[in-house]
Structures are given as structure tokens and as C-alpha cells.
Amino acid sequence: MAAELFRLLSQAGIIVEAESEEKLDIYLRAYPACSDIFRYLSFRGAVNFSDYSSTLALDTDAQLMVEYERDVCAPEIFKHYADATLVSLPHPATHTPHNPPGRLGWLLYWPFGRLRDACLHHLPAMLKSVPSMGARHPFEAYIVSRGYDSLTSGVYHYDVERHALAFISHELKNIPPGITLIVTVVFERFQWRYRHSWNYKDLYYDLGHVNATIKLIAEELGIRLTEVAWTYAVPGSQPLFEECVMAYHIDEM
């Protein structure tokens, strides 16, 4: 269907193939309002990767981060509920996923868990098993439990630093029974470092890595997931600052 659509658009003269850099420049000058679209489709200028094998690139990036910090402090690299009651999770380094808590620990650790702390251009960073542009790792994980044997009903935040669930709320209006995994994005972690609208696409590249890891771990452990539309605000989140981007109902643990 996509191929047929492109054929029809090409036949109508609405889209044409850019056979050379010169022809692309003609389109950019003729249709300046569409320049972002042309650059995206041609990939020219859409992704400007820095060569970090070069000392100059590292120094330039570090200087840029210093300038940003003069303007406003970098956002926290993870959320932390200091006074919340914690439910410890079995760690993959020391436990096999032989029971539901163990499998939940694995399911949360590999997409979201902390491997080790690091420092990028004098800024604190947390390295995880999934890749993230600039080690921004903009996602947070929440578990909503209702009537599940191993967890008191309520909303939990996955505490990355301590590999534990932090109980944050009893709010359970219209929540389905069982366990639901909620993934939110904290936009500022990307916005602070990458100050161009193009970089929103990289946020969703990161989400793709997280999504694929969740599915792979679930398949490996025999966990059945169903992707669901999540329309409720997570307690403690703010619209436009932190919002849900993905949710799974865990059908079988």
C-alpha cells in the first residue's frame, strides 16, 4: 500500500526523486517552508552525529554543557521518592526468575535498571543496558497493581537506584485487575541537552530500544503482555513535563 501511494504521488508530480545534492538544494530554495521535511527525507542534516573519537568534539560538547548549566541546572537523571515504602525486587545478578517477584525484577531491570554510574562532560549519568542518546535515559517505569497476590493494590514507581518498587499512591480509579506496567517520559532530560525540535525523534528511538527490550525479556520469561492505551495521569506526574508513552497489561506473570 505504501509503495502504491508513493507511485501515485510520483505519477501526479507531487513528489519527485532527488537525484543529486544540487536538485535537493533547488527544492529547499523553492519550498523553504518544507525544508525540514526535505532534509528529513534525504537524511541530510537530519542527524548530525559528532565524532567522539575526536578530542575537539568532546571538548566542544563539554563546553556546551557548561554553558547550558550556567543558564539552568541539568535535570535529575532519575526520579526518587525518598519517603516512600519500598518493596525490594530480586536482582538479576543474584537471583534467577523462578517466581513472579523474580520475573518482575528482571522485567524492570533490563529496560530500566542501573548498570553503573558515570560522568559525561562533568555531568552525572547513569548507564543502563539499553542505549540512549547522550545517556539521557528519559523514561520512568511505574507498576499499577490491583488484586495481585504479591503486591498490595496501588501505584508503584520503579526506583532505579535501589532496584525496588516505591509505593506512591492508593489511587486505583477504573484500573483493570492484575498488573499494568506504565512507561512515562520526562521530556526535560532530552530538552535540556538537545535544544532543537529534531531531537524529539531521538527520544522515540530510545523508546523503541526500551519497548523491544521489554518484549524480549517477557518472551524469554514466558510473561504475556498486552499493549494497552493508558489515559490516566500517573500520580506525581505533570502534563507536558512527564507523560505516559507506553503501557502494558501483564496478563500472566
PDB file of C-alpha atoms in Angstrom:
ATOM      1  CA  MET A   1       0.000   0.000   0.000  1.00  0.00           C
ATOM      2  CA  ALA A   2       2.815   2.417   0.830  1.00  0.00           C
ATOM      3  CA  ALA A   3       4.564   1.639  -2.460  1.00  0.00           C
ATOM      4  CA  GLU A   4       1.344   2.269  -4.373  1.00  0.00           C
ATOM      5  CA  LEU A   5       0.841   5.582  -2.567  1.00  0.00           C
ATOM      6  CA  PHE A   6       4.348   6.742  -3.493  1.00  0.00           C
ATOM      7  CA  ARG A   7       3.794   5.621  -7.087  1.00  0.00           C
ATOM      8  CA  LEU A   8       0.577   7.653  -7.344  1.00  0.00           C
ATOM      9  CA  LEU A   9       2.138  10.740  -5.737  1.00  0.00           C
ATOM     10  CA  SER A  10       5.108  10.476  -8.070  1.00  0.00           C
ATOM     11  CA  GLN A  11       2.820   9.999 -11.051  1.00  0.00           C
ATOM     12  CA  ALA A  12       0.942  13.163 -10.088  1.00  0.00           C
ATOM     13  CA  GLY A  13       4.194  15.085  -9.780  1.00  0.00           C
ATOM     14  CA  ILE A  14       3.622  15.782  -6.083  1.00  0.00           C
ATOM     15  CA  ILE A  15       6.828  14.038  -5.074  1.00  0.00           C
ATOM     16  CA  VAL A  16       9.939  13.609  -7.191  1.00  0.00           C
ATOM     17  CA  GLU A  17      13.186  11.775  -6.609  1.00  0.00           C
ATOM     18  CA  ALA A  18      16.134  13.969  -5.644  1.00  0.00           C
ATOM     19  CA  GLU A  19      18.818  12.537  -7.914  1.00  0.00           C
ATOM     20  CA  SER A  20      21.547  14.828  -6.679  1.00  0.00           C
ATOM     21  CA  GLU A  21      22.547  17.252  -3.956  1.00  0.00           C
ATOM     22  CA  GLU A  22      22.044  20.098  -6.452  1.00  0.00           C
ATOM     23  CA  LYS A  23      18.440  19.099  -7.115  1.00  0.00           C
ATOM     24  CA  LEU A  24      17.755  18.876  -3.385  1.00  0.00           C
ATOM     25  CA  ASP A  25      19.108  22.415  -2.971  1.00  0.00           C
ATOM     26  CA  ILE A  26      16.665  23.591  -5.658  1.00  0.00           C
ATOM     27  CA  TYR A  27      13.755  22.081  -3.736  1.00  0.00           C
ATOM     28  CA  LEU A  28      14.948  23.647  -0.484  1.00  0.00           C
ATOM     29  CA  ARG A  29      15.088  27.098  -2.080  1.00  0.00           C
ATOM     30  CA  ALA A  30      11.765  26.668  -3.886  1.00  0.00           C
ATOM     31  CA  TYR A  31       9.868  25.388  -0.845  1.00  0.00           C
ATOM     32  CA  PRO A  32      11.525  26.862   2.270  1.00  0.00           C
ATOM     33  CA  ALA A  33       8.522  26.022   4.434  1.00  0.00           C
ATOM     34  CA  CYS A  34       9.097  22.342   3.655  1.00  0.00           C
ATOM     35  CA  SER A  35      12.841  22.378   4.265  1.00  0.00           C
ATOM     36  CA  ASP A  36      12.585  20.264   7.417  1.00  0.00           C
ATOM     37  CA  ILE A  37      10.606  17.612   5.537  1.00  0.00           C
ATOM     38  CA  PHE A  38      13.064  17.533   2.629  1.00  0.00           C
ATOM     39  CA  ARG A  39      16.044  17.271   4.971  1.00  0.00           C
ATOM     40  CA  TYR A  40      14.363  14.530   6.961  1.00  0.00           C
ATOM     41  CA  LEU A  41      13.513  12.509   3.861  1.00  0.00           C
ATOM     42  CA  SER A  42      17.013  12.938   2.448  1.00  0.00           C
ATOM     43  CA  PHE A  43      18.645  12.454   5.887  1.00  0.00           C
ATOM     44  CA  ARG A  44      20.940  15.328   5.044  1.00  0.00           C
ATOM     45  CA  GLY A  45      21.289  17.437   8.141  1.00  0.00           C
ATOM     46  CA  ALA A  46      18.590  15.438   9.908  1.00  0.00           C
ATOM     47  CA  VAL A  47      21.070  13.702  12.184  1.00  0.00           C
ATOM     48  CA  ASN A  48      24.325  15.472  12.926  1.00  0.00           C
ATOM     49  CA  PHE A  49      26.423  12.879  14.681  1.00  0.00           C
ATOM     50  CA  SER A  50      29.537  14.074  16.448  1.00  0.00           C
ATOM     51  CA  ASP A  51      32.747  12.123  16.038  1.00  0.00           C
ATOM     52  CA  TYR A  52      33.551  11.445  19.684  1.00  0.00           C
ATOM     53  CA  SER A  53      36.823   9.800  18.752  1.00  0.00           C
ATOM     54  CA  SER A  54      37.947  13.399  18.209  1.00  0.00           C
ATOM     55  CA  THR A  55      39.188  15.333  21.227  1.00  0.00           C
ATOM     56  CA  LEU A  56      37.838  18.503  19.650  1.00  0.00           C
ATOM     57  CA  ALA A  57      34.296  17.076  19.545  1.00  0.00           C
ATOM     58  CA  LEU A  58      34.494  16.070  23.211  1.00  0.00           C
ATOM     59  CA  ASP A  59      35.840  19.468  24.263  1.00  0.00           C
ATOM     60  CA  THR A  60      33.214  21.330  22.238  1.00  0.00           C
ATOM     61  CA  ASP A  61      30.411  19.246  23.722  1.00  0.00           C
ATOM     62  CA  ALA A  62      31.736  19.705  27.259  1.00  0.00           C
ATOM     63  CA  GLN A  63      31.928  23.473  26.782  1.00  0.00           C
ATOM     64  CA  LEU A  64      28.349  23.479  25.521  1.00  0.00           C
ATOM     65  CA  MET A  65      27.154  21.601  28.622  1.00  0.00           C
ATOM     66  CA  VAL A  66      28.942  24.123  30.860  1.00  0.00           C
ATOM     67  CA  GLU A  67      27.154  26.967  29.081  1.00  0.00           C
ATOM     68  CA  TYR A  68      23.805  25.209  29.484  1.00  0.00           C
ATOM     69  CA  GLU A  69      24.421  24.752  33.206  1.00  0.00           C
ATOM     70  CA  ARG A  70      25.102  28.469  33.582  1.00  0.00           C
ATOM     71  CA  ASP A  71      21.619  29.022  32.209  1.00  0.00           C
ATOM     72  CA  VAL A  72      19.778  26.322  34.196  1.00  0.00           C
ATOM     73  CA  CYS A  73      20.830  23.250  36.161  1.00  0.00           C
ATOM     74  CA  ALA A  74      20.585  19.904  34.419  1.00  0.00           C
ATOM     75  CA  PRO A  75      17.511  17.861  35.421  1.00  0.00           C
ATOM     76  CA  GLU A  76      17.818  14.888  37.750  1.00  0.00           C
ATOM     77  CA  ILE A  77      18.744  11.686  35.925  1.00  0.00           C
ATOM     78  CA  PHE A  78      16.086   9.641  37.748  1.00  0.00           C
ATOM     79  CA  LYS A  79      13.041  10.163  39.957  1.00  0.00           C
ATOM     80  CA  HIS A  80      13.285   9.320  43.623  1.00  0.00           C
ATOM     81  CA  TYR A  81      10.542   9.109  46.257  1.00  0.00           C
ATOM     82  CA  ALA A  82      12.576   9.491  49.435  1.00  0.00           C
ATOM     83  CA  ASP A  83       9.799   8.788  51.961  1.00  0.00           C
ATOM     84  CA  ALA A  84       8.041   6.003  50.063  1.00  0.00           C
ATOM     85  CA  THR A  85       7.748   2.481  51.416  1.00  0.00           C
ATOM     86  CA  LEU A  86       9.987   0.200  49.353  1.00  0.00           C
ATOM     87  CA  VAL A  87       9.300  -3.294  48.071  1.00  0.00           C
ATOM     88  CA  SER A  88      12.631  -4.904  47.207  1.00  0.00           C
ATOM     89  CA  LEU A  89      12.941  -6.766  43.927  1.00  0.00           C
ATOM     90  CA  PRO A  90      15.215  -9.773  43.259  1.00  0.00           C
ATOM     91  CA  HIS A  91      18.231  -8.592  41.271  1.00  0.00           C
ATOM     92  CA  PRO A  92      19.203 -10.466  38.071  1.00  0.00           C
ATOM     93  CA  ALA A  93      22.818 -10.574  39.267  1.00  0.00           C
ATOM     94  CA  THR A  94      21.894 -12.687  42.291  1.00  0.00           C
ATOM     95  CA  HIS A  95      18.507 -14.290  41.586  1.00  0.00           C
ATOM     96  CA  THR A  96      17.016 -16.454  38.882  1.00  0.00           C
ATOM     97  CA  PRO A  97      13.498 -15.541  37.697  1.00  0.00           C
ATOM     98  CA  HIS A  98      11.895 -18.665  39.163  1.00  0.00           C
ATOM     99  CA  ASN A  99       8.843 -16.936  40.696  1.00  0.00           C
ATOM    100  CA  PRO A 100       6.616 -13.886  39.927  1.00  0.00           C
ATOM    101  CA  PRO A 101       8.658 -11.369  42.002  1.00  0.00           C
ATOM    102  CA  GLY A 102      11.844 -12.601  40.342  1.00  0.00           C
ATOM    103  CA  ARG A 103      10.351 -12.287  36.878  1.00  0.00           C
ATOM    104  CA  LEU A 104       9.050  -8.788  37.668  1.00  0.00           C
ATOM    105  CA  GLY A 105      12.538  -7.838  38.864  1.00  0.00           C
ATOM    106  CA  TRP A 106      14.025  -8.990  35.557  1.00  0.00           C
ATOM    107  CA  LEU A 107      11.284  -7.303  33.515  1.00  0.00           C
ATOM    108  CA  LEU A 108      12.019  -3.945  35.157  1.00  0.00           C
ATOM    109  CA  TYR A 109      15.790  -4.207  35.469  1.00  0.00           C
ATOM    110  CA  TRP A 110      16.801  -4.892  31.873  1.00  0.00           C
ATOM    111  CA  PRO A 111      14.889  -1.994  30.236  1.00  0.00           C
ATOM    112  CA  PHE A 112      15.276   0.499  33.118  1.00  0.00           C
ATOM    113  CA  GLY A 113      17.795  -0.717  35.693  1.00  0.00           C
ATOM    114  CA  ARG A 114      21.108   0.832  36.634  1.00  0.00           C
ATOM    115  CA  LEU A 115      24.293  -0.873  35.459  1.00  0.00           C
ATOM    116  CA  ARG A 116      26.666   1.732  36.852  1.00  0.00           C
ATOM    117  CA  ASP A 117      27.084   5.447  37.352  1.00  0.00           C
ATOM    118  CA  ALA A 118      29.211   7.518  35.005  1.00  0.00           C
ATOM    119  CA  CYS A 119      30.142  11.087  34.238  1.00  0.00           C
ATOM    120  CA  LEU A 120      29.636  12.686  30.823  1.00  0.00           C
ATOM    121  CA  HIS A 121      31.256  16.089  30.357  1.00  0.00           C
ATOM    122  CA  HIS A 122      31.280  16.645  34.148  1.00  0.00           C
ATOM    123  CA  LEU A 123      27.553  15.785  34.340  1.00  0.00           C
ATOM    124  CA  PRO A 124      26.331  12.764  36.324  1.00  0.00           C
ATOM    125  CA  ALA A 125      24.952   9.973  34.155  1.00  0.00           C
ATOM    126  CA  MET A 126      23.516   6.532  34.719  1.00  0.00           C
ATOM    127  CA  LEU A 127      24.398   3.760  32.291  1.00  0.00           C
ATOM    128  CA  LYS A 128      21.746   1.132  31.585  1.00  0.00           C
ATOM    129  CA  SER A 129      21.531  -1.976  29.441  1.00  0.00           C
ATOM    130  CA  VAL A 130      19.545  -0.130  26.744  1.00  0.00           C
ATOM    131  CA  PRO A 131      21.194   2.574  24.613  1.00  0.00           C
ATOM    132  CA  SER A 132      20.197   6.205  25.000  1.00  0.00           C
ATOM    133  CA  MET A 133      21.383   9.269  23.155  1.00  0.00           C
ATOM    134  CA  GLY A 134      23.724  11.178  25.469  1.00  0.00           C
ATOM    135  CA  ALA A 135      22.817   8.738  28.279  1.00  0.00           C
ATOM    136  CA  ARG A 136      19.695  10.821  28.857  1.00  0.00           C
ATOM    137  CA  HIS A 137      17.501   7.795  29.646  1.00  0.00           C
ATOM    138  CA  PRO A 138      14.326   9.915  29.757  1.00  0.00           C
ATOM    139  CA  PHE A 139      11.926   7.133  30.779  1.00  0.00           C
ATOM    140  CA  GLU A 140      10.432   6.186  34.128  1.00  0.00           C
ATOM    141  CA  ALA A 141       8.577   2.967  34.926  1.00  0.00           C
ATOM    142  CA  TYR A 142       5.534   2.506  37.153  1.00  0.00           C
ATOM    143  CA  ILE A 143       3.646  -0.590  38.233  1.00  0.00           C
ATOM    144  CA  VAL A 144      -0.077  -0.415  38.938  1.00  0.00           C
ATOM    145  CA  SER A 145      -1.269  -3.387  40.976  1.00  0.00           C
ATOM    146  CA  ARG A 146      -4.859  -4.313  41.695  1.00  0.00           C
ATOM    147  CA  GLY A 147      -5.705  -7.595  43.321  1.00  0.00           C
ATOM    148  CA  TYR A 148      -2.309  -9.115  42.558  1.00  0.00           C
ATOM    149  CA  ASP A 149      -1.184 -11.588  45.230  1.00  0.00           C
ATOM    150  CA  SER A 150       2.398 -10.427  45.668  1.00  0.00           C
ATOM    151  CA  LEU A 151       1.745  -6.658  45.763  1.00  0.00           C
ATOM    152  CA  THR A 152      -0.590  -4.507  47.811  1.00  0.00           C
ATOM    153  CA  SER A 153      -3.010  -2.741  45.467  1.00  0.00           C
ATOM    154  CA  GLY A 154      -1.742   0.679  44.470  1.00  0.00           C
ATOM    155  CA  VAL A 155       0.680   2.589  42.260  1.00  0.00           C
ATOM    156  CA  TYR A 156       4.427   1.963  42.494  1.00  0.00           C
ATOM    157  CA  HIS A 157       7.400   3.761  40.990  1.00  0.00           C
ATOM    158  CA  TYR A 158      10.398   1.706  39.931  1.00  0.00           C
ATOM    159  CA  ASP A 159      13.323   3.060  41.950  1.00  0.00           C
ATOM    160  CA  VAL A 160      16.231   2.660  39.520  1.00  0.00           C
ATOM    161  CA  GLU A 161      18.955   3.359  42.062  1.00  0.00           C
ATOM    162  CA  ARG A 162      17.762   0.773  44.574  1.00  0.00           C
ATOM    163  CA  HIS A 163      16.082  -1.723  42.211  1.00  0.00           C
ATOM    164  CA  ALA A 164      12.886  -1.606  44.235  1.00  0.00           C
ATOM    165  CA  LEU A 165       9.263  -0.549  43.938  1.00  0.00           C
ATOM    166  CA  ALA A 166       8.353   2.632  45.820  1.00  0.00           C
ATOM    167  CA  PHE A 167       4.711   2.719  46.894  1.00  0.00           C
ATOM    168  CA  ILE A 168       3.406   6.171  45.936  1.00  0.00           C
ATOM    169  CA  SER A 169      -0.393   6.083  45.811  1.00  0.00           C
ATOM    170  CA  HIS A 170      -3.604   4.179  46.541  1.00  0.00           C
ATOM    171  CA  GLU A 171      -5.352   5.784  43.537  1.00  0.00           C
ATOM    172  CA  LEU A 172      -6.970   2.994  41.531  1.00  0.00           C
ATOM    173  CA  LYS A 173      -9.989   4.519  39.784  1.00  0.00           C
ATOM    174  CA  ASN A 174     -11.128   2.414  36.814  1.00  0.00           C
ATOM    175  CA  ILE A 175      -7.903   0.425  36.861  1.00  0.00           C
ATOM    176  CA  PRO A 176      -8.110  -3.133  35.471  1.00  0.00           C
ATOM    177  CA  PRO A 177      -7.281  -6.014  37.829  1.00  0.00           C
ATOM    178  CA  GLY A 178      -3.820  -7.526  37.767  1.00  0.00           C
ATOM    179  CA  ILE A 179      -0.586  -5.660  36.979  1.00  0.00           C
ATOM    180  CA  THR A 180      -0.019  -2.868  34.483  1.00  0.00           C
ATOM    181  CA  LEU A 181       3.421  -1.555  33.501  1.00  0.00           C
ATOM    182  CA  ILE A 182       3.389   2.170  32.699  1.00  0.00           C
ATOM    183  CA  VAL A 183       6.273   3.906  30.910  1.00  0.00           C
ATOM    184  CA  THR A 184       6.482   7.698  31.095  1.00  0.00           C
ATOM    185  CA  VAL A 185       8.867  10.175  29.517  1.00  0.00           C
ATOM    186  CA  VAL A 186      10.422  13.102  31.380  1.00  0.00           C
ATOM    187  CA  PHE A 187      10.824  15.498  28.450  1.00  0.00           C
ATOM    188  CA  GLU A 188      13.263  17.863  30.135  1.00  0.00           C
ATOM    189  CA  ARG A 189      16.040  15.276  30.238  1.00  0.00           C
ATOM    190  CA  PHE A 190      16.201  15.476  26.448  1.00  0.00           C
ATOM    191  CA  GLN A 191      15.188  19.127  26.115  1.00  0.00           C
ATOM    192  CA  TRP A 192      17.918  20.378  28.425  1.00  0.00           C
ATOM    193  CA  ARG A 193      20.729  18.797  26.413  1.00  0.00           C
ATOM    194  CA  TYR A 194      19.335  18.750  22.876  1.00  0.00           C
ATOM    195  CA  ARG A 195      17.743  22.111  22.157  1.00  0.00           C
ATOM    196  CA  HIS A 196      16.234  21.531  18.754  1.00  0.00           C
ATOM    197  CA  SER A 197      12.869  20.124  17.699  1.00  0.00           C
ATOM    198  CA  TRP A 198      14.636  17.498  15.556  1.00  0.00           C
ATOM    199  CA  ASN A 199      15.755  15.706  18.675  1.00  0.00           C
ATOM    200  CA  TYR A 200      12.262  14.583  19.626  1.00  0.00           C
ATOM    201  CA  LYS A 201      12.684  11.784  17.098  1.00  0.00           C
ATOM    202  CA  ASP A 202      15.691  10.525  19.082  1.00  0.00           C
ATOM    203  CA  LEU A 203      13.511  10.299  22.156  1.00  0.00           C
ATOM    204  CA  TYR A 204      11.357   7.801  20.285  1.00  0.00           C
ATOM    205  CA  TYR A 205      14.424   5.911  19.087  1.00  0.00           C
ATOM    206  CA  ASP A 206      15.207   5.460  22.776  1.00  0.00           C
ATOM    207  CA  LEU A 207      11.624   4.356  23.406  1.00  0.00           C
ATOM    208  CA  GLY A 208      11.989   1.761  20.658  1.00  0.00           C
ATOM    209  CA  HIS A 209      15.001   0.255  22.467  1.00  0.00           C
ATOM    210  CA  VAL A 210      13.060   0.119  25.740  1.00  0.00           C
ATOM    211  CA  ASN A 211       9.984  -1.350  24.067  1.00  0.00           C
ATOM    212  CA  ALA A 212      11.992  -4.054  22.277  1.00  0.00           C
ATOM    213  CA  THR A 213      13.832  -4.978  25.486  1.00  0.00           C
ATOM    214  CA  ILE A 214      10.576  -5.315  27.439  1.00  0.00           C
ATOM    215  CA  LYS A 215       9.173  -7.640  24.779  1.00  0.00           C
ATOM    216  CA  LEU A 216      12.350  -9.738  24.551  1.00  0.00           C
ATOM    217  CA  ILE A 217      12.577 -10.208  28.326  1.00  0.00           C
ATOM    218  CA  ALA A 218       8.869 -11.002  28.557  1.00  0.00           C
ATOM    219  CA  GLU A 219       9.192 -13.604  25.795  1.00  0.00           C
ATOM    220  CA  GLU A 220      12.259 -15.137  27.428  1.00  0.00           C
ATOM    221  CA  LEU A 221      10.484 -15.442  30.788  1.00  0.00           C
ATOM    222  CA  GLY A 222       7.106 -16.539  29.446  1.00  0.00           C
ATOM    223  CA  ILE A 223       5.382 -13.334  30.574  1.00  0.00           C
ATOM    224  CA  ARG A 224       2.309 -12.482  28.475  1.00  0.00           C
ATOM    225  CA  LEU A 225       1.917  -8.785  27.747  1.00  0.00           C
ATOM    226  CA  THR A 226      -0.907  -6.850  26.115  1.00  0.00           C
ATOM    227  CA  GLU A 227      -0.243  -3.314  24.971  1.00  0.00           C
ATOM    228  CA  VAL A 228      -2.979  -1.011  26.273  1.00  0.00           C
ATOM    229  CA  ALA A 229      -3.982   2.617  25.884  1.00  0.00           C
ATOM    230  CA  TRP A 230      -3.352   4.423  29.165  1.00  0.00           C
ATOM    231  CA  THR A 231      -5.396   7.608  29.636  1.00  0.00           C
ATOM    232  CA  TYR A 232      -4.838   8.225  33.354  1.00  0.00           C
ATOM    233  CA  ALA A 233      -2.251  10.567  34.810  1.00  0.00           C
ATOM    234  CA  VAL A 234       0.368   8.843  36.916  1.00  0.00           C
ATOM    235  CA  PRO A 235       0.300  10.262  40.469  1.00  0.00           C
ATOM    236  CA  GLY A 236       3.031  12.874  40.858  1.00  0.00           C
ATOM    237  CA  SER A 237       3.453  13.477  37.114  1.00  0.00           C
ATOM    238  CA  GLN A 238       2.691  16.748  35.337  1.00  0.00           C
ATOM    239  CA  PRO A 239       1.190  17.134  31.846  1.00  0.00           C
ATOM    240  CA  LEU A 240       3.801  18.292  29.305  1.00  0.00           C
ATOM    241  CA  PHE A 241       6.589  17.535  31.808  1.00  0.00           C
ATOM    242  CA  GLU A 242       6.059  13.819  32.331  1.00  0.00           C
ATOM    243  CA  GLU A 243       3.525  11.821  30.366  1.00  0.00           C
ATOM    244  CA  CYS A 244       2.734   8.203  29.580  1.00  0.00           C
ATOM    245  CA  VAL A 245       4.149   6.983  26.260  1.00  0.00           C
ATOM    246  CA  MET A 246       3.567   3.239  26.581  1.00  0.00           C
ATOM    247  CA  ALA A 247       1.635   0.798  28.767  1.00  0.00           C
ATOM    248  CA  TYR A 248       1.380  -2.973  29.031  1.00  0.00           C
ATOM    249  CA  HIS A 249      -1.068  -5.082  30.967  1.00  0.00           C
ATOM    250  CA  ILE A 250       0.730  -8.132  32.302  1.00  0.00           C
ATOM    251  CA  ASP A 251      -1.679 -10.975  31.576  1.00  0.00           C
ATOM    252  CA  GLU A 252       0.426 -13.739  33.055  1.00  0.00           C
ATOM    253  CA  MET A 253       3.457 -13.487  35.326  1.00  0.00           C
TER     254      MET A 253
END
